[in-house]
Amino acid sequence: MSTAYHPETDGQTERTNQTLETYLRCFTSFDQDDWFKWLPQAEFAYNNSCHESIGMSPFMANTGQDARSFMLEGEQIAVKYDVPVADKIKDRMKVIANHLQHHLTQAQEWYKKNADRHRTTEVEFK
């Protein structure tokens, strides 16, 4: 969370905004007056891209499956409603949760190591 006039203190949001801005620059017109038309596609691309810190896409982490592209809308997917499918989904989500925990722990250790690299040890005063 950051104050109203200092959004730069929220690094994760700043990084996400920077990535979305890069996506939008690829598609907007020269005058950059149609960026809002491309926002849903940019959001889809961001949520469907693999993120280094979690080792998968945010959509996969949240739902346990890959996102369906709007370009594949015409395809029909057969769905069966039975209990074994629910058990498979539950087991798959457990595997994904373990995978996420492992990658997030690694990312936290990496960030801590890099942050601590510039810190000095405690100074003793006499």
PDB file of C-alpha atoms in Angstrom:
ATOM      1  CA  MET A   1       0.000   0.000   0.000  1.00  0.00           C
ATOM      2  CA  SER A   2       1.273   3.461  -0.757  1.00  0.00           C
ATOM      3  CA  THR A   3       0.296   7.042  -0.145  1.00  0.00           C
ATOM      4  CA  ALA A   4      -1.679   8.968  -2.738  1.00  0.00           C
ATOM      5  CA  TYR A   5       1.204  11.027  -4.077  1.00  0.00           C
ATOM      6  CA  HIS A   6       3.962   8.406  -3.756  1.00  0.00           C
ATOM      7  CA  PRO A   7       2.870   5.349  -5.769  1.00  0.00           C
ATOM      8  CA  GLU A   8       6.500   4.459  -6.443  1.00  0.00           C
ATOM      9  CA  THR A   9       6.681   2.938  -2.947  1.00  0.00           C
ATOM     10  CA  ASP A  10       4.505   0.059  -4.170  1.00  0.00           C
ATOM     11  CA  GLY A  11       7.080  -1.736  -6.322  1.00  0.00           C
ATOM     12  CA  GLN A  12       4.955  -4.703  -7.340  1.00  0.00           C
ATOM     13  CA  THR A  13       2.178  -2.506  -8.712  1.00  0.00           C
ATOM     14  CA  GLU A  14       4.709  -0.261 -10.442  1.00  0.00           C
ATOM     15  CA  ARG A  15       6.292  -3.288 -12.136  1.00  0.00           C
ATOM     16  CA  THR A  16       2.904  -4.603 -13.271  1.00  0.00           C
ATOM     17  CA  ASN A  17       1.958  -1.191 -14.650  1.00  0.00           C
ATOM     18  CA  GLN A  18       5.287  -0.984 -16.487  1.00  0.00           C
ATOM     19  CA  THR A  19       4.680  -4.371 -18.124  1.00  0.00           C
ATOM     20  CA  LEU A  20       1.118  -3.475 -19.139  1.00  0.00           C
ATOM     21  CA  GLU A  21       2.350  -0.159 -20.532  1.00  0.00           C
ATOM     22  CA  THR A  22       4.882  -2.046 -22.670  1.00  0.00           C
ATOM     23  CA  TYR A  23       2.136  -4.348 -23.990  1.00  0.00           C
ATOM     24  CA  LEU A  24      -0.122  -1.399 -24.785  1.00  0.00           C
ATOM     25  CA  ARG A  25       2.626   0.503 -26.628  1.00  0.00           C
ATOM     26  CA  CYS A  26       2.845  -2.349 -29.125  1.00  0.00           C
ATOM     27  CA  PHE A  27      -0.782  -1.966 -30.195  1.00  0.00           C
ATOM     28  CA  THR A  28      -1.903   1.616 -29.665  1.00  0.00           C
ATOM     29  CA  SER A  29      -2.115   4.108 -32.491  1.00  0.00           C
ATOM     30  CA  PHE A  30       0.444   6.829 -33.077  1.00  0.00           C
ATOM     31  CA  ASP A  31      -1.682   9.325 -31.137  1.00  0.00           C
ATOM     32  CA  GLN A  32      -2.042   6.832 -28.260  1.00  0.00           C
ATOM     33  CA  ASP A  33      -5.718   7.660 -27.946  1.00  0.00           C
ATOM     34  CA  ASP A  34      -7.064   4.103 -28.256  1.00  0.00           C
ATOM     35  CA  TRP A  35      -5.122   2.343 -25.488  1.00  0.00           C
ATOM     36  CA  PHE A  36      -8.302   1.537 -23.540  1.00  0.00           C
ATOM     37  CA  LYS A  37      -9.520  -0.622 -26.452  1.00  0.00           C
ATOM     38  CA  TRP A  38      -6.475  -2.854 -26.069  1.00  0.00           C
ATOM     39  CA  LEU A  39      -6.554  -3.141 -22.268  1.00  0.00           C
ATOM     40  CA  PRO A  40      -8.508  -6.463 -22.136  1.00  0.00           C
ATOM     41  CA  GLN A  41      -6.023  -8.102 -24.533  1.00  0.00           C
ATOM     42  CA  ALA A  42      -3.070  -6.720 -22.561  1.00  0.00           C
ATOM     43  CA  GLU A  43      -4.572  -8.031 -19.327  1.00  0.00           C
ATOM     44  CA  PHE A  44      -5.136 -11.443 -20.913  1.00  0.00           C
ATOM     45  CA  ALA A  45      -1.544 -11.550 -22.187  1.00  0.00           C
ATOM     46  CA  TYR A  46      -0.181 -10.561 -18.767  1.00  0.00           C
ATOM     47  CA  ASN A  47      -2.294 -13.087 -16.854  1.00  0.00           C
ATOM     48  CA  ASN A  48      -1.468 -15.849 -19.338  1.00  0.00           C
ATOM     49  CA  SER A  49       2.314 -15.270 -19.406  1.00  0.00           C
ATOM     50  CA  CYS A  50       4.705 -17.260 -17.243  1.00  0.00           C
ATOM     51  CA  HIS A  51       5.922 -15.265 -14.229  1.00  0.00           C
ATOM     52  CA  GLU A  52       9.415 -16.026 -12.967  1.00  0.00           C
ATOM     53  CA  SER A  53       8.601 -15.713  -9.269  1.00  0.00           C
ATOM     54  CA  ILE A  54       5.841 -18.364  -9.352  1.00  0.00           C
ATOM     55  CA  GLY A  55       7.018 -20.449 -12.311  1.00  0.00           C
ATOM     56  CA  MET A  56       3.648 -20.332 -14.103  1.00  0.00           C
ATOM     57  CA  SER A  57       0.999 -17.910 -15.275  1.00  0.00           C
ATOM     58  CA  PRO A  58      -1.220 -16.169 -12.706  1.00  0.00           C
ATOM     59  CA  PHE A  59      -4.252 -17.695 -14.457  1.00  0.00           C
ATOM     60  CA  MET A  60      -2.824 -21.204 -14.013  1.00  0.00           C
ATOM     61  CA  ALA A  61      -2.017 -20.466 -10.359  1.00  0.00           C
ATOM     62  CA  ASN A  62      -5.540 -19.218  -9.721  1.00  0.00           C
ATOM     63  CA  THR A  63      -7.609 -21.754 -11.663  1.00  0.00           C
ATOM     64  CA  GLY A  64      -5.379 -24.785 -12.228  1.00  0.00           C
ATOM     65  CA  GLN A  65      -5.714 -24.638 -16.006  1.00  0.00           C
ATOM     66  CA  ASP A  66      -4.443 -22.632 -18.940  1.00  0.00           C
ATOM     67  CA  ALA A  67      -6.535 -19.695 -20.079  1.00  0.00           C
ATOM     68  CA  ARG A  68      -8.583 -20.159 -23.221  1.00  0.00           C
ATOM     69  CA  SER A  69      -7.790 -17.651 -25.900  1.00  0.00           C
ATOM     70  CA  PHE A  70     -10.576 -15.500 -27.295  1.00  0.00           C
ATOM     71  CA  MET A  71      -9.389 -16.712 -30.711  1.00  0.00           C
ATOM     72  CA  LEU A  72     -10.488 -20.261 -29.826  1.00  0.00           C
ATOM     73  CA  GLU A  73     -14.027 -19.209 -28.906  1.00  0.00           C
ATOM     74  CA  GLY A  74     -15.619 -21.383 -31.586  1.00  0.00           C
ATOM     75  CA  GLU A  75     -14.177 -24.608 -30.185  1.00  0.00           C
ATOM     76  CA  GLN A  76     -16.463 -26.771 -28.097  1.00  0.00           C
ATOM     77  CA  ILE A  77     -15.142 -28.412 -24.967  1.00  0.00           C
ATOM     78  CA  ALA A  78     -16.816 -31.557 -23.720  1.00  0.00           C
ATOM     79  CA  VAL A  79     -17.459 -31.370 -19.988  1.00  0.00           C
ATOM     80  CA  LYS A  80     -18.395 -34.312 -17.814  1.00  0.00           C
ATOM     81  CA  TYR A  81     -19.730 -33.781 -14.343  1.00  0.00           C
ATOM     82  CA  ASP A  82     -18.652 -36.607 -12.093  1.00  0.00           C
ATOM     83  CA  VAL A  83     -16.873 -36.862  -8.761  1.00  0.00           C
ATOM     84  CA  PRO A  84     -13.559 -38.330 -10.024  1.00  0.00           C
ATOM     85  CA  VAL A  85     -13.034 -35.167 -12.062  1.00  0.00           C
ATOM     86  CA  ALA A  86     -13.442 -33.067  -8.921  1.00  0.00           C
ATOM     87  CA  ASP A  87     -10.873 -35.241  -7.146  1.00  0.00           C
ATOM     88  CA  LYS A  88      -8.429 -34.801 -10.029  1.00  0.00           C
ATOM     89  CA  ILE A  89      -8.913 -31.039  -9.932  1.00  0.00           C
ATOM     90  CA  LYS A  90      -8.361 -31.006  -6.171  1.00  0.00           C
ATOM     91  CA  ASP A  91      -5.167 -33.057  -6.533  1.00  0.00           C
ATOM     92  CA  ARG A  92      -3.947 -30.835  -9.370  1.00  0.00           C
ATOM     93  CA  MET A  93      -4.569 -27.687  -7.306  1.00  0.00           C
ATOM     94  CA  LYS A  94      -2.546 -29.212  -4.429  1.00  0.00           C
ATOM     95  CA  VAL A  95       0.366 -29.835  -6.803  1.00  0.00           C
ATOM     96  CA  ILE A  96       0.087 -26.279  -8.119  1.00  0.00           C
ATOM     97  CA  ALA A  97      -0.047 -24.856  -4.571  1.00  0.00           C
ATOM     98  CA  ASN A  98       3.119 -26.781  -3.644  1.00  0.00           C
ATOM     99  CA  HIS A  99       4.810 -25.597  -6.842  1.00  0.00           C
ATOM    100  CA  LEU A 100       3.844 -21.991  -6.104  1.00  0.00           C
ATOM    101  CA  GLN A 101       5.058 -22.221  -2.512  1.00  0.00           C
ATOM    102  CA  HIS A 102       8.413 -23.579  -3.688  1.00  0.00           C
ATOM    103  CA  HIS A 103       8.905 -20.846  -6.308  1.00  0.00           C
ATOM    104  CA  LEU A 104       7.744 -18.045  -4.015  1.00  0.00           C
ATOM    105  CA  THR A 105      10.153 -19.223  -1.307  1.00  0.00           C
ATOM    106  CA  GLN A 106      12.996 -19.235  -3.840  1.00  0.00           C
ATOM    107  CA  ALA A 107      12.040 -15.757  -5.058  1.00  0.00           C
ATOM    108  CA  GLN A 108      11.886 -14.429  -1.485  1.00  0.00           C
ATOM    109  CA  GLU A 109      15.330 -15.862  -0.723  1.00  0.00           C
ATOM    110  CA  TRP A 110      16.729 -14.316  -3.919  1.00  0.00           C
ATOM    111  CA  TYR A 111      15.242 -10.885  -3.142  1.00  0.00           C
ATOM    112  CA  LYS A 112      16.473 -11.062   0.468  1.00  0.00           C
ATOM    113  CA  LYS A 113      19.978 -12.017  -0.659  1.00  0.00           C
ATOM    114  CA  ASN A 114      20.097  -9.095  -3.093  1.00  0.00           C
ATOM    115  CA  ALA A 115      18.681  -6.654  -0.544  1.00  0.00           C
ATOM    116  CA  ASP A 116      21.083  -7.813   2.182  1.00  0.00           C
ATOM    117  CA  ARG A 117      24.075  -7.513  -0.142  1.00  0.00           C
ATOM    118  CA  HIS A 118      24.190  -3.752   0.428  1.00  0.00           C
ATOM    119  CA  ARG A 119      23.494  -3.847   4.144  1.00  0.00           C
ATOM    120  CA  THR A 120      26.181  -3.647   6.777  1.00  0.00           C
ATOM    121  CA  THR A 121      26.345  -5.534  10.023  1.00  0.00           C
ATOM    122  CA  GLU A 122      25.164  -3.993  13.239  1.00  0.00           C
ATOM    123  CA  VAL A 123      27.452  -1.278  14.593  1.00  0.00           C
ATOM    124  CA  GLU A 124      28.352  -1.402  18.287  1.00  0.00           C
ATOM    125  CA  PHE A 125      28.510   1.882  20.168  1.00  0.00           C
ATOM    126  CA  LYS A 126      30.683   2.267  23.261  1.00  0.00           C
TER     127      LYS A 126
END
